[in-house]
Amino acid sequence: MAVKVYVLLAMLVFAGVVMPIAHAQLGGLLGGILSSVLSVNGVVPCSIGGDSSNSSTTSVFPNAGVQLKCGDNVVGSTTTNSNGAFSIVGLLTLVNLLGSCKIIVTTPLASCNVSLPTGFLTAPLDPISNLLGIIKLVPGVFSLVQNIN
Ligand SMILES: *[C@@H]1O[C@H](CO)[C@@H](O)[C@H](O)[C@H]1NC(C)=O
Ligand SMILES: *[C@@H]1O[C@H](CO)[C@@H](O)[C@H](O)[C@H]1NC(C)=O
């Protein structure tokens, strides 16, 4: 009887000490598998309804702050160069958020052309390749929003 209780106690101690470690390792492992590198290259147009594929023919938005946002998380940010081009690399740990990723231009649209309406540009992202955990995306059509929070 006493031996049985001792064995039971030993099992409980084993479960209590070993399980959290195993759980932590599993969490780290899953985190490693589920994280991906996002790589976004694009051009911010100085217009509403433009996209990266035809902004070379229209005017571009230089020195604009650009954020890569997935869900509520900003996973990367940069500034466009004099040609309106930008490149952002970010780490996404919850890949199920990929569908909610978007590009947000944090500089007001009117900064590149005062004739344009007030607001901010935002664009959805189209994946173009997924190689070795590096997901390459390009911005789709930029639209105007009044609020970027
Ligand atoms: C190009 O940009 C204009 C606005 O600047 C937009 O109307 C048009 O739909 C865009 N896309 C293509 C493929 O022309
Ligand atoms: C500014 O925007 C207006 C209205 O869209 C446009 O007609 C004009 O050509 C733009 N100016 C420049 C310098 O792009």
XYZ file of C-alpha atoms and ligand atoms in Angstrom:
177
model
C 0.000 0.000 0.000
C 2.705 2.432 1.021
C 4.651 1.527 -2.104
C 1.618 2.257 -4.284
C 1.201 5.717 -2.725
C 4.899 6.377 -3.242
C 4.675 5.387 -6.910
C 1.580 7.546 -7.357
C 3.383 10.513 -5.742
C 6.408 9.945 -7.954
C 4.176 9.917 -11.021
C 2.513 13.160 -9.984
C 5.884 14.816 -9.417
C 7.102 13.486 -12.762
C 4.000 14.794 -14.504
C 4.275 18.176 -12.787
C 7.941 18.715 -13.580
C 8.302 17.116 -16.987
C 5.045 18.183 -18.588
C 5.688 21.962 -18.464
C 9.108 21.439 -20.084
C 7.627 19.233 -22.793
C 4.904 21.818 -23.354
C 7.406 24.659 -23.607
C 9.499 22.695 -26.109
C 6.432 21.884 -28.170
C 5.428 25.564 -28.149
C 8.886 26.572 -29.365
C 8.816 23.905 -32.037
C 5.367 24.881 -33.282
C 6.378 28.553 -33.194
C 9.376 27.710 -35.377
C 7.265 25.797 -37.871
C 4.476 28.366 -37.975
C 6.588 31.464 -38.461
C 7.265 32.737 -41.956
C 9.276 35.553 -43.419
C 7.141 38.006 -45.351
C 8.853 39.952 -48.105
C 6.906 42.760 -49.732
C 8.157 44.813 -52.669
C 6.089 47.518 -54.270
C 5.617 51.074 -55.409
C 3.219 53.473 -53.706
C 1.267 55.491 -56.276
C 0.391 59.136 -55.721
C -3.202 58.381 -56.679
C -6.244 56.400 -55.582
C -6.884 53.137 -57.414
C -3.326 52.695 -58.649
C -1.302 49.575 -58.089
C 2.345 48.531 -58.174
C 1.988 47.164 -61.692
C 1.066 50.489 -63.330
C 2.324 53.137 -60.927
C 5.415 53.546 -63.113
C 3.180 55.188 -65.707
C 1.407 57.381 -63.149
C 2.960 59.569 -60.449
C 4.504 57.920 -57.394
C 4.599 58.754 -53.684
C 8.207 59.405 -52.515
C 9.271 59.536 -48.833
C 6.038 57.935 -47.649
C 5.918 55.931 -44.439
C 4.789 52.376 -45.155
C 3.669 49.717 -42.697
C 3.127 46.007 -43.175
C 0.276 45.133 -40.828
C -1.121 41.656 -40.141
C -4.186 41.595 -37.934
C -3.425 44.176 -35.239
C 0.341 43.746 -35.502
C 2.718 45.964 -37.436
C 5.301 43.383 -38.538
C 7.486 45.746 -40.537
C 7.797 49.352 -41.643
C 9.882 51.448 -43.984
C 9.841 54.594 -46.129
C 9.508 54.800 -49.908
C 12.487 56.074 -51.894
C 12.438 58.924 -54.427
C 10.794 56.567 -56.955
C 8.015 55.607 -54.513
C 9.481 52.119 -54.192
C 9.715 50.212 -50.926
C 10.759 46.846 -49.626
C 9.659 45.405 -46.269
C 10.716 42.178 -44.614
C 8.724 41.060 -41.600
C 8.337 37.949 -39.482
C 4.863 36.485 -39.170
C 4.519 33.996 -36.327
C 0.825 33.270 -36.787
C 0.529 32.364 -40.450
C -3.256 32.174 -40.126
C -3.074 35.992 -40.023
C -1.613 36.089 -43.549
C -5.008 36.777 -45.110
C -5.363 39.888 -42.967
C -2.008 41.384 -43.942
C -2.072 44.725 -45.709
C 0.069 47.698 -46.635
C -0.733 50.969 -44.898
C 0.775 54.263 -46.057
C 1.092 56.317 -42.880
C 1.874 59.593 -44.649
C -1.353 61.421 -45.653
C -2.081 61.133 -49.388
C -2.321 64.920 -49.776
C 1.414 65.126 -48.887
C 2.311 63.967 -52.407
C -0.344 66.056 -54.180
C -2.464 68.665 -52.377
C -5.189 68.241 -55.027
C -5.909 64.714 -53.767
C -8.477 63.998 -51.023
C -7.444 63.766 -47.371
C -6.899 60.277 -46.030
C -4.431 57.454 -46.256
C -3.682 54.815 -48.836
C -3.994 51.135 -48.016
C -3.636 48.067 -50.188
C -4.300 44.352 -49.791
C -1.463 41.947 -50.502
C -1.256 39.248 -53.137
C 1.147 36.363 -52.484
C 3.311 35.681 -55.534
C 5.496 32.895 -54.148
C 6.143 30.831 -51.033
C 9.588 29.295 -51.073
C 11.359 27.795 -48.042
C 9.171 29.729 -45.624
C 9.713 33.064 -47.400
C 6.391 34.403 -48.617
C 6.735 37.083 -51.280
C 3.848 39.508 -51.615
C 2.971 42.462 -53.811
C 0.455 45.194 -52.998
C -2.816 45.137 -54.887
C -4.860 48.220 -55.714
C -4.402 51.137 -53.304
C -7.590 52.627 -51.919
C -8.304 55.603 -49.674
C -9.230 55.256 -45.995
C -9.832 58.038 -43.490
C -8.476 56.181 -40.491
C -5.438 53.904 -40.291
C -5.783 52.794 -36.668
C -3.835 51.679 -62.990
O -4.062 52.888 -62.269
C -5.295 53.534 -62.502
C -5.396 54.759 -61.621
O -4.195 55.429 -61.506
C -6.475 52.604 -62.316
O -7.656 53.235 -62.728
C -6.275 51.298 -63.085
O -7.320 50.407 -62.784
C -4.932 50.676 -62.684
N -4.701 49.348 -63.199
C -4.519 48.998 -64.491
C -4.246 47.565 -64.744
O -4.561 49.805 -65.398
C -2.491 65.993 -58.591
O -3.770 65.408 -58.580
C -4.662 65.951 -59.557
C -6.031 65.327 -59.317
O -5.977 63.925 -59.391
C -4.111 65.698 -60.945
O -4.958 66.222 -61.918
C -2.724 66.274 -61.052
O -2.152 65.928 -62.309
C -1.807 65.795 -59.938
N -0.546 66.484 -59.979
C 0.609 65.829 -60.045
C 1.819 66.701 -60.022
O 0.681 64.616 -60.121
